[in-house]
Short mmCIF file of C-alpha atoms and ligand atoms in Angstrom, two decimals:
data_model
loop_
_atom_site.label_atom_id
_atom_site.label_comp_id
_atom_site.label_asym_id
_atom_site.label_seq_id
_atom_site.Cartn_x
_atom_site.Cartn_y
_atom_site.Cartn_z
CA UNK A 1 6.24 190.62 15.11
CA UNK A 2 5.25 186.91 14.52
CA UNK A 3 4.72 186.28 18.30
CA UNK A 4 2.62 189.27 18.66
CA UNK A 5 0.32 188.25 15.44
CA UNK A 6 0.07 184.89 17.17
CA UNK A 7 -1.19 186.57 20.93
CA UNK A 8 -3.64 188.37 18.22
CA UNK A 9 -4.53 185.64 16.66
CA UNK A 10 -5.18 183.39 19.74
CA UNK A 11 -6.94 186.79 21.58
CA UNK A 12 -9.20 186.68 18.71
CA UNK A 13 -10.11 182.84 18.86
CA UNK A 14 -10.60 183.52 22.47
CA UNK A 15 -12.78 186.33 21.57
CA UNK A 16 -14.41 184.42 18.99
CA UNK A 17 -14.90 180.73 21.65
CA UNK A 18 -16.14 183.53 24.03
CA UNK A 19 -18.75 185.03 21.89
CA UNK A 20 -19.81 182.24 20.28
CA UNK A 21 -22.81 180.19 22.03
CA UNK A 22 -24.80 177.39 20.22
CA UNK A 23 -28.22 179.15 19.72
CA UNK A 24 -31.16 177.26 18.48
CA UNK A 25 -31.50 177.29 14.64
CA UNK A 26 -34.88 178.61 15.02
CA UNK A 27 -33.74 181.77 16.73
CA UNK A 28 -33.91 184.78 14.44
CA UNK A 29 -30.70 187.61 14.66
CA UNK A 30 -28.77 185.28 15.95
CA UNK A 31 -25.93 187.86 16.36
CA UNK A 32 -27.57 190.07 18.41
CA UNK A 33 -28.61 187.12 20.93
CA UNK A 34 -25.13 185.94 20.78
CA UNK A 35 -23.67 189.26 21.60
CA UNK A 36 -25.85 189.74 24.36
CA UNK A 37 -25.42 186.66 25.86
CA UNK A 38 -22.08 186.78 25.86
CA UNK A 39 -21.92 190.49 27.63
CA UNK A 40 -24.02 188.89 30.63
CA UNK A 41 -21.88 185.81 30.51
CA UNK A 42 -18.64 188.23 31.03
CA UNK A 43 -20.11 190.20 33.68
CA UNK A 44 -21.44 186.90 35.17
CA UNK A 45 -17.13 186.00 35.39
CA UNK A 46 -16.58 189.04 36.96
CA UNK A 47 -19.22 189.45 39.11
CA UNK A 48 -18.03 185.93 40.25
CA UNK A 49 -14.54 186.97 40.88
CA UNK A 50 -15.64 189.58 42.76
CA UNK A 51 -17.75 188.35 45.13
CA UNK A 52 -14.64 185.35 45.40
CA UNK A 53 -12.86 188.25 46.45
CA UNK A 54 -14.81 189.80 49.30
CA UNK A 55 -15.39 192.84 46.89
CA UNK A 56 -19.40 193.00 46.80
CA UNK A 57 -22.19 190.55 46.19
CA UNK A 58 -22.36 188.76 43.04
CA UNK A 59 -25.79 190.44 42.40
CA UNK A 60 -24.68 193.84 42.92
CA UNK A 61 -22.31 193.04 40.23
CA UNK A 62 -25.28 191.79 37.99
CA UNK A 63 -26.66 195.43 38.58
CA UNK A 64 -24.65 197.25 36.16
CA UNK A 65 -26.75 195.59 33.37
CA UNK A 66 -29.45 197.62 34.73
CA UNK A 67 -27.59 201.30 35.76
CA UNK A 68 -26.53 201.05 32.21
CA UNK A 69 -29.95 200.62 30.55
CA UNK A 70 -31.61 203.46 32.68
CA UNK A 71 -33.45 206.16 31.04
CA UNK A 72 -34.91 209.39 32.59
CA UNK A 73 -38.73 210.07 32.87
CA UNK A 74 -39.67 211.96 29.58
CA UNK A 75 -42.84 212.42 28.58
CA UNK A 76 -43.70 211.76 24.61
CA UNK A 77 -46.40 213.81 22.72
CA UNK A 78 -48.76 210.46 23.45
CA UNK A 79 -47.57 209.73 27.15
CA UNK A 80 -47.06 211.77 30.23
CA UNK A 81 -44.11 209.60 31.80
CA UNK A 82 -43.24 210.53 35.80
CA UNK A 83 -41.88 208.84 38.38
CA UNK A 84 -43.48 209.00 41.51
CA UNK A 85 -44.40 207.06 44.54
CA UNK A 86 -47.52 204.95 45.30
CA UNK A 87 -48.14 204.18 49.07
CA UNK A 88 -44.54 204.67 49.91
CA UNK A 89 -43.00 202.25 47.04
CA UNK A 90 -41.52 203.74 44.15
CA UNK A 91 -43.39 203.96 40.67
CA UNK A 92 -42.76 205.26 37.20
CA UNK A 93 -46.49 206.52 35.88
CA UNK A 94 -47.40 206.39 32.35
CA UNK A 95 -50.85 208.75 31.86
CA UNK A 96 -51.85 208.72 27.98
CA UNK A 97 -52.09 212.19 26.48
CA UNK A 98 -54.88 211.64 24.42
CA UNK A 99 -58.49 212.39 25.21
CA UNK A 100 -59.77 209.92 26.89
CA UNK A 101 -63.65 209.58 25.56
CA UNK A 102 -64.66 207.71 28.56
CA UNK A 103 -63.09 205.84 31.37
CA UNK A 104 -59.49 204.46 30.81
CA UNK A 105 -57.88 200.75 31.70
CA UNK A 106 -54.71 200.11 34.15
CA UNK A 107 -52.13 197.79 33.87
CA UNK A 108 -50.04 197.42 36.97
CA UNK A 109 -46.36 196.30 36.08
CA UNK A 110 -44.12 194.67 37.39
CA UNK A 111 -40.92 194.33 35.72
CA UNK A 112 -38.52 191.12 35.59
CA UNK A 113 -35.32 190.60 36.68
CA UNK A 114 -35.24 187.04 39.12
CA UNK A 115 -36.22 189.57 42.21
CA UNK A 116 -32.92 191.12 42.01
CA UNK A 117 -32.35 192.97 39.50
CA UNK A 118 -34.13 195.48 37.21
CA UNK A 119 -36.12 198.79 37.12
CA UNK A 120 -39.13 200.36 35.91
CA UNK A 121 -36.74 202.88 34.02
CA UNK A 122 -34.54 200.76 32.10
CA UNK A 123 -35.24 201.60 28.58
CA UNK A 124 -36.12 198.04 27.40
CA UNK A 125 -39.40 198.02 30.62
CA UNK A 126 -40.22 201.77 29.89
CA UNK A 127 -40.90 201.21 26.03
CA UNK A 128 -42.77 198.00 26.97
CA UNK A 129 -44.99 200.59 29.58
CA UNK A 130 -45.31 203.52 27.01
CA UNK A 131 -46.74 201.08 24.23
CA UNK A 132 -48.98 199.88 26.21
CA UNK A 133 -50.25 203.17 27.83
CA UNK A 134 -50.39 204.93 24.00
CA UNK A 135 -51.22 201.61 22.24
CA UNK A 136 -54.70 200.97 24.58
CA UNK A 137 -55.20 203.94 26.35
CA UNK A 138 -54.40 202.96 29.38
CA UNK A 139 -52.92 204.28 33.02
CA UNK A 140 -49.38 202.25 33.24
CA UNK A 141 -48.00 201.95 36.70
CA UNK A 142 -44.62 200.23 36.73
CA UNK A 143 -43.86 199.34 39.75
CA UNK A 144 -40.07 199.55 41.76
CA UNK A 145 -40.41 197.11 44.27
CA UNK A 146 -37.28 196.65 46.91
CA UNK A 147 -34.40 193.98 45.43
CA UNK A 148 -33.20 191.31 46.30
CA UNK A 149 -30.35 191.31 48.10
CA UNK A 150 -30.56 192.96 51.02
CA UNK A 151 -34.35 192.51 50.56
CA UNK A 152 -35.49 189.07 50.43
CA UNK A 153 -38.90 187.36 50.44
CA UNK A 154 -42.46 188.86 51.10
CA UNK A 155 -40.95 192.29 50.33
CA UNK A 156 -40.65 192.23 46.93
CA UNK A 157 -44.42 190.70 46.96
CA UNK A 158 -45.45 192.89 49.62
CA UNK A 159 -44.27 196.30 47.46
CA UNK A 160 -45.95 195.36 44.73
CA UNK A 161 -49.23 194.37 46.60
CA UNK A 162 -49.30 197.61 48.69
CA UNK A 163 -48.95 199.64 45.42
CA UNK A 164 -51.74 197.63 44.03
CA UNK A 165 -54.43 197.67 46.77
CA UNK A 166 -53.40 201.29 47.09
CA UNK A 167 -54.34 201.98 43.17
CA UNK A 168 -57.25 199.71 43.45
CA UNK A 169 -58.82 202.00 46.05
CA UNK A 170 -62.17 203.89 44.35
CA UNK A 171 -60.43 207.67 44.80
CA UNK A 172 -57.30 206.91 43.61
CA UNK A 173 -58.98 205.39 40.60
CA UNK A 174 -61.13 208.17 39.51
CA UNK A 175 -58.12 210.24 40.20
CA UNK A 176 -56.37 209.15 36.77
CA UNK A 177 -60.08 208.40 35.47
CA UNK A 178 -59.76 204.81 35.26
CA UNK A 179 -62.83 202.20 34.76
CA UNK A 180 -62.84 199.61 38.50
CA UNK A 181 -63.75 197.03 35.93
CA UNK A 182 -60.37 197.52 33.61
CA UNK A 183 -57.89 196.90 35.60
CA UNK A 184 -55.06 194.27 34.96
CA UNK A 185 -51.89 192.97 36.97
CA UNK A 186 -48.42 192.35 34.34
CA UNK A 187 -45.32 190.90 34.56
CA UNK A 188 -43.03 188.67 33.18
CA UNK A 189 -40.11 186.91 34.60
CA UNK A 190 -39.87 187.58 38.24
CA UNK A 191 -42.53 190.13 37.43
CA UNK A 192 -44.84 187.71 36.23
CA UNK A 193 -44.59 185.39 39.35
CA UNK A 194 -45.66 188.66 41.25
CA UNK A 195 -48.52 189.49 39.23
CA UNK A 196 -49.73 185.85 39.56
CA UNK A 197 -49.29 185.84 43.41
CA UNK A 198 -50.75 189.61 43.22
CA UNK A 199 -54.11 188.22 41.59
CA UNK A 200 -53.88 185.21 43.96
CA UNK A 201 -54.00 187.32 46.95
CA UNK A 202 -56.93 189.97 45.84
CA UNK A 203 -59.28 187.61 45.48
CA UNK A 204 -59.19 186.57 49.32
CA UNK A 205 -58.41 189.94 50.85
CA UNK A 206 -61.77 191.21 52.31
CA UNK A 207 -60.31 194.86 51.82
CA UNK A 208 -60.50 195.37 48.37
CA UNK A 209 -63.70 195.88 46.68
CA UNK A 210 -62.34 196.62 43.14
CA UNK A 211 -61.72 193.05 41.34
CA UNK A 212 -58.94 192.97 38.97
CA UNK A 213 -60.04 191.93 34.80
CA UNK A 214 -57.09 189.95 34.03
CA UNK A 215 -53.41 189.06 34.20
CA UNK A 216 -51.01 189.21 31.60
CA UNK A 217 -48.48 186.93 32.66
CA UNK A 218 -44.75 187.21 30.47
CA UNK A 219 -42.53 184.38 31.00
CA UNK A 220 -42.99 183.76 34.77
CA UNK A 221 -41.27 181.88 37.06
CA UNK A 222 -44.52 179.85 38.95
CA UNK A 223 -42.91 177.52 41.04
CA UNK A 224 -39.16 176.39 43.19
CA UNK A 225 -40.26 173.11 44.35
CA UNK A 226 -38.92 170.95 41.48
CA UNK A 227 -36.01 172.77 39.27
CA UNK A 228 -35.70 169.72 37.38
CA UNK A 229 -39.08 170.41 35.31
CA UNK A 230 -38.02 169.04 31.71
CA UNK A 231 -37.61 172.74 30.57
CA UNK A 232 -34.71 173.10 33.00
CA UNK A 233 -33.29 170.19 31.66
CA UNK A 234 -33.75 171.18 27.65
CA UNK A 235 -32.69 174.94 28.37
CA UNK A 236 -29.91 174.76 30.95
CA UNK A 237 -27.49 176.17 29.00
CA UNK A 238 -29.71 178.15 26.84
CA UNK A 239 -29.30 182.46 26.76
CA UNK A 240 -30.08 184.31 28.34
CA UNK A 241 -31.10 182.53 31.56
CA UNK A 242 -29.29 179.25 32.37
CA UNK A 243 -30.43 177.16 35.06
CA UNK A 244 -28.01 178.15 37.28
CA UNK A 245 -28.68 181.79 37.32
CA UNK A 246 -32.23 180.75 38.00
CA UNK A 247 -31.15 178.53 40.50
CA UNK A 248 -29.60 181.51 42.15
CA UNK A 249 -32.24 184.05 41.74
CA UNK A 250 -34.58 181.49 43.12
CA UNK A 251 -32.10 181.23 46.13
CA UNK A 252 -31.18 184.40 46.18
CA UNK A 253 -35.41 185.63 46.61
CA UNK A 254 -35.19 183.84 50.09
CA UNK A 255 -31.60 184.30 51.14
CA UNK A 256 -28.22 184.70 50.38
CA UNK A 257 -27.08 181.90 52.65
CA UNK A 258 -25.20 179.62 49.69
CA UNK A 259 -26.41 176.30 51.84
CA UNK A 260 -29.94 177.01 49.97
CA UNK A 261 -28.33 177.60 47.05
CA UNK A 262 -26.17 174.43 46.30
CA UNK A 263 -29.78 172.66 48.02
CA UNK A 264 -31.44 173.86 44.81
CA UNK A 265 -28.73 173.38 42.33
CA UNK A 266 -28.99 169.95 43.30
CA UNK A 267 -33.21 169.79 43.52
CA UNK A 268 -32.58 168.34 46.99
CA UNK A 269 -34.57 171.77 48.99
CA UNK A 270 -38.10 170.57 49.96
CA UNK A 271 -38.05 168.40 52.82
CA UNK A 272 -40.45 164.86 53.11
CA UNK A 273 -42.48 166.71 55.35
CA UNK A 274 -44.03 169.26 52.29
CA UNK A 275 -44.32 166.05 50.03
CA UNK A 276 -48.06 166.65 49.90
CA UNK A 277 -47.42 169.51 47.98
CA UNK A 278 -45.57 167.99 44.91
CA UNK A 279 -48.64 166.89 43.11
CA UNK A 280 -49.32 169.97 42.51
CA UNK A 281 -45.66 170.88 40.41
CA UNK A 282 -46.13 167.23 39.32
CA UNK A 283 -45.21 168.03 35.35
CA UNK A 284 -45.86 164.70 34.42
CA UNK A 285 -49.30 165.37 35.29
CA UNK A 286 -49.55 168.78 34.23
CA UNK A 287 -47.69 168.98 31.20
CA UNK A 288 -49.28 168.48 27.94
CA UNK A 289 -47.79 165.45 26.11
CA UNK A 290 -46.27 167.41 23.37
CA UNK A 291 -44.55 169.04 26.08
CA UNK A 292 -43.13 166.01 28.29
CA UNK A 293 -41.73 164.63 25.44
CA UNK A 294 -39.02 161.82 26.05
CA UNK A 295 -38.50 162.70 29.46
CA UNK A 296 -38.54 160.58 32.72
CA UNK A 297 -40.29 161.52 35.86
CA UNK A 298 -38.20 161.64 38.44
CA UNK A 299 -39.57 162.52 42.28
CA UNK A 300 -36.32 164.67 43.98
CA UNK A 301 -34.71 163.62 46.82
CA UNK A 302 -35.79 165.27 50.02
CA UNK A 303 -33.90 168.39 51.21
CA UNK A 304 -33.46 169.15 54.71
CA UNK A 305 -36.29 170.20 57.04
CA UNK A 306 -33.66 172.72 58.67
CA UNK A 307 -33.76 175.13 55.38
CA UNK A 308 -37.17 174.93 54.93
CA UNK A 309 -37.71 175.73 58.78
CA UNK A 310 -35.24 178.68 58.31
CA UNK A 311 -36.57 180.01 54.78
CA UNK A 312 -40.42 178.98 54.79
CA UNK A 313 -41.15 181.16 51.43
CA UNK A 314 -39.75 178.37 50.20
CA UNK A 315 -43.29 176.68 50.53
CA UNK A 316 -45.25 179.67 49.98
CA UNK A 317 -47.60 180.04 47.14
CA UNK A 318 -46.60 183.70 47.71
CA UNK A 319 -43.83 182.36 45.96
CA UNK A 320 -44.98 179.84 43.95
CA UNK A 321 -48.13 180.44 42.75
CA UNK A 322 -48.28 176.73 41.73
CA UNK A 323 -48.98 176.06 45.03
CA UNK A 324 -52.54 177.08 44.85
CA UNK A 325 -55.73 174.81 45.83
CA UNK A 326 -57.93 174.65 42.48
CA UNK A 327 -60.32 176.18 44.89
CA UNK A 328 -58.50 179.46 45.12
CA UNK A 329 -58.01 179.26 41.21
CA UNK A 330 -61.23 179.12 40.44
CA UNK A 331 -62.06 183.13 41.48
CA UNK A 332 -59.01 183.99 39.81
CA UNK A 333 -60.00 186.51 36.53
CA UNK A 334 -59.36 185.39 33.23
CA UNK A 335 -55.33 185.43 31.82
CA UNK A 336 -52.84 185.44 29.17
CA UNK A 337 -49.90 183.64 29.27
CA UNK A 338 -47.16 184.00 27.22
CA UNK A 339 -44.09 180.86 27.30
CA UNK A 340 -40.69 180.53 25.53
CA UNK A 341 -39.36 177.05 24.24
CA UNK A 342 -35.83 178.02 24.58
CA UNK A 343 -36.49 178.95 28.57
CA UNK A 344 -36.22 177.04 32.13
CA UNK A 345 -39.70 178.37 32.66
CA UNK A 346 -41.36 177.08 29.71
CA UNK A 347 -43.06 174.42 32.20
CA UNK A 348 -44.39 176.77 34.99
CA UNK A 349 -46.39 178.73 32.71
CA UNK A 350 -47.28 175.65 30.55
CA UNK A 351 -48.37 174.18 34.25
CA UNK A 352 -49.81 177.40 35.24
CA UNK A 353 -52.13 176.90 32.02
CA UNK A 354 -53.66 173.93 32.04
CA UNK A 355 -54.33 174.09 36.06
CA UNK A 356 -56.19 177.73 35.62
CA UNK A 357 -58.08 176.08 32.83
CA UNK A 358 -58.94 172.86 34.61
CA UNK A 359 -60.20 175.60 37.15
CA UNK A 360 -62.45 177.16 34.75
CA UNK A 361 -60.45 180.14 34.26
CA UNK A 362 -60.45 181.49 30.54
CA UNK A 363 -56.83 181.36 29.08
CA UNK A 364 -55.05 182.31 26.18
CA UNK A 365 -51.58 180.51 26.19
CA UNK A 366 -49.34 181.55 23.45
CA UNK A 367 -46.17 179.60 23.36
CA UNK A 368 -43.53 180.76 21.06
CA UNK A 369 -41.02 178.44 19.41
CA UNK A 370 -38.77 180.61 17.84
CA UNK A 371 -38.45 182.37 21.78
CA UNK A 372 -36.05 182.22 24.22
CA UNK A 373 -36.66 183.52 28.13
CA UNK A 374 -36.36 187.63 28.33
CA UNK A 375 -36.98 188.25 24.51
CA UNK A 376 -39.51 190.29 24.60
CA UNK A 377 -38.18 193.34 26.30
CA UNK A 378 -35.35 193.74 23.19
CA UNK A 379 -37.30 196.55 21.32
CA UNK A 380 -34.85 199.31 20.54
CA UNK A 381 -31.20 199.76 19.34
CA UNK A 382 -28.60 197.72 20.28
CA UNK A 383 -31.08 195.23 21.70
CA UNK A 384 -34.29 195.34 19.39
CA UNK A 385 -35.38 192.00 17.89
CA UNK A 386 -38.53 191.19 15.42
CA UNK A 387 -39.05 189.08 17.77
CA UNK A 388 -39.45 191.52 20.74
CA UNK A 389 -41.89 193.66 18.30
CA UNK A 390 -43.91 190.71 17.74
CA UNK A 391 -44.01 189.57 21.39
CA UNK A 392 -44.93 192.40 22.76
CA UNK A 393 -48.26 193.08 19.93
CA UNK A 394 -49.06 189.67 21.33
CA UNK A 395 -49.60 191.02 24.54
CA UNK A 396 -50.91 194.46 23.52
CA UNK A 397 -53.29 192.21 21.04
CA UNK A 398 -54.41 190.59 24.15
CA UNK A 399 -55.07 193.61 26.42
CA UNK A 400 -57.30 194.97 23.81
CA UNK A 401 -59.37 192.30 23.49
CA UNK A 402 -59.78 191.61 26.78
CA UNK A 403 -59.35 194.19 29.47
C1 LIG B 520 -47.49 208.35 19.12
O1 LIG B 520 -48.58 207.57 18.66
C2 LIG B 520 -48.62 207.37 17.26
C3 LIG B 520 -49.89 206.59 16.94
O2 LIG B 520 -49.95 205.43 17.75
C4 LIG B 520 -47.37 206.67 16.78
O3 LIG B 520 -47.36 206.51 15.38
C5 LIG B 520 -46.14 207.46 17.23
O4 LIG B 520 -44.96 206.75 16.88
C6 LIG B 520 -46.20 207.68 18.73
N1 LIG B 520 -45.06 208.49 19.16
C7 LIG B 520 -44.12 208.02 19.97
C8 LIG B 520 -43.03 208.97 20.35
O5 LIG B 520 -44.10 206.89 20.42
C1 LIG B 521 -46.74 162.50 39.29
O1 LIG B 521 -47.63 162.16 38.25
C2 LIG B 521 -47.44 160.83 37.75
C3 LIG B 521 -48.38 160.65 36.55
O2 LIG B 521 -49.57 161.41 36.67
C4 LIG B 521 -47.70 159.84 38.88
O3 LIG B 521 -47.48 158.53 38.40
C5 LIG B 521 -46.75 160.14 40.04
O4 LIG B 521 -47.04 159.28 41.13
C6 LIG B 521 -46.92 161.59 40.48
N1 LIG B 521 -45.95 161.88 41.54
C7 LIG B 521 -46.13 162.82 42.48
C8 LIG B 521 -45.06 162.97 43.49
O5 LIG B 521 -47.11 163.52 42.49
#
């Protein structure tokens, strides 16, 4: 009796040590955060232990997070919901119900999830989609670009750029009666680094006649050349991305070869010969002051020329829209761009910022300090935050005003 009280009892503090992660005091429901943290931290373990054991990629253990969260298409008595395909990649369409007293806008989506995980159906990215379709009146198309692995970089960037061009073209627009001049590219996370690179890429593609209105840019991950940004070294441990599950999304985008991976973890993966290209990740030039803060600049030791050679996305503004000449900035349309304090990514988009505006380009950076990275897709039981609500009419705020 007394030694099986004690296993209890120690099972519990175990529990309890396991549950338990030092939040910021600022963070509001602290209990769902914690909760949730520590359900990805478990299947984190044992996604670990699994791939240890020959049994299946680590990622494709990280997947369950989202089979669980998928919902089936169903339409509302505001939004037609299908899923469909655009140009061969797969798409979930939201079409408002309402009359539409004119032309409608677009948003194109594409949902986080470091390039390997997610889906336009889990319910968390489909609420975030039907808001915005019922909310502004507009076409939604969420886009289900190929994962990472087995699919690596362009594909992920090329899926969501075919679907694009293909709903940019004049028929296809008039088809859902939407306005060429109201059309916007969305993401956040992963999904905002492809909706920055999507935006990048329209304006120098002779093909497309249609130019997008804006981008609406969540949380995204801008950059790989320096992981040592002082948001990475603030939030490493913070939920629910720590800096080495960015680390190995980042890696994981390009390859699954670990040798890139433990390259990164390190900040040793861009060789002397792309040195030219620091200045512009270069935070301590970037960065407002507020936002540099204590920290020490610190250039990173050159990685080998081998990787780079063998994964160039790694130097791809593809990938890290960063990477862009002001030039190409300047013809970029006008954006929002929403950062977290508690988040490794805080600095791209805080980067991302200042160089758009420096180029001219009308922003509207909101940074929230109560935030952490991912927050704004909790918006309905067991993972709904005020938070999430308020993020989100942020964004939807935005789109009004400006698409
Ligand atoms: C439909 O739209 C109205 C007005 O925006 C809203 O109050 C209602 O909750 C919406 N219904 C659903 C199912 O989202
Ligand atoms: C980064 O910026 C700082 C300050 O603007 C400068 O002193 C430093 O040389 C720069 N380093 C690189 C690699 O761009």
């Amino acid at each position: 009796m007394g030694a099986r009280l004690l296993c209890l009892g120690l099972l519990a503090a175990l529990l309890g040590y396991y549950i338990y992660s030092p939040l910021p005091e600022d963070v509001a429901q602290p209990w769902t955060v914690m909760l949730t943290s520590a359900a990805l931290r478990a299947l984190a373990h044992l996604s670990e232990a699994a791939e240890l054991l020959g049994l299946m990629n680590y990622m494709e253990g990280l997947r369950l997070i989202t089979a669980v969260e998928l919902v089936a298409p169903t339409s509302d008595e505001n939004v037609t919901v299908t899923d469909t395909e655009f140009s061969g990649v797969p798409v979930r369409l939201f079409l408002p119900r309402r009359a539409p007293g004119g032309l409608r806008r677009a948003v194109v989506y594409f949902h986080g999830g470091g390039w390997c995980l997610g889906d336009a159906g889990m319910h968390g990215y489909d609420l975030v989609s039907r808001r915005i379709s019922n909310e502004i009146n507009a076409v939604v198309v969420s886009v289900n670009y190929r994962l990472a692995p087995p699919h690596h970089f362009p594909a992920q960037f090329e899926d969501v750029y075919s679907v694009t061009k293909f709903f940019l073209q004049s028929e296809v627009l008039s088809q859902y009666g939407v306005d060429p001049e109201r059309v916007c590219v969305a993401g956040d996370s992963a999904g905002g680094n492809l909706a920055a690179a999507v935006a990048q890429q329209l304006v120098e593609d002779p093909e497309v006649k249609t130019k997008l209105r804006a981008q609406l840019l969540i949380y995204p991950a801008l950059q790989v050349l320096d992981l040592d940004l002082p948001s990475y070294r603030d939030n490493a441990e913070k939920p629910l991305l720590p800096r080495s599950l960015m680390v190995r999304f980042w890696s994981e985008y390009f390859t699954s070869d670990p040798a890139l991976r433990e390259a990164m973890a390190s900040n040793r993966h861009v060789p002397a010969e792309a040195a030219q290209l620091l200045p512009l990740v270069n935070w301590s030039r970037w960065l407002p002051a507020e936002m540099r803060r204590a920290h020490a600049y610190a250039r990173a030791a050159p990685g080998s020329a081998e990787l780079a050679r063998r994964y160039p996305g790694l130097l791809d503004p593809r990938a890290s829209p960063l990477l862009a000449s002001e030039a190409r900035l300047r013809r970029l349309p006008r954006a929002f761009i929403l950062t977290c304090e508690h988040d490794v990514l805080r600095d791209d988009g805080a980067m991302y910022a200042v160089r758009l505006r420096e180029a001219g380009v009308p922003v509207t950076h909101l940074h929230a300090k109560d935030a952490f990275h991912g927050a704004m897709t909790f918006l309905a039981w067991p993972l709904e935050l005020a938070l999430g609500h308020r993020l989100l009419s942020a964004c939807v705020g935005w789109l009004r005003e400006n698409l």
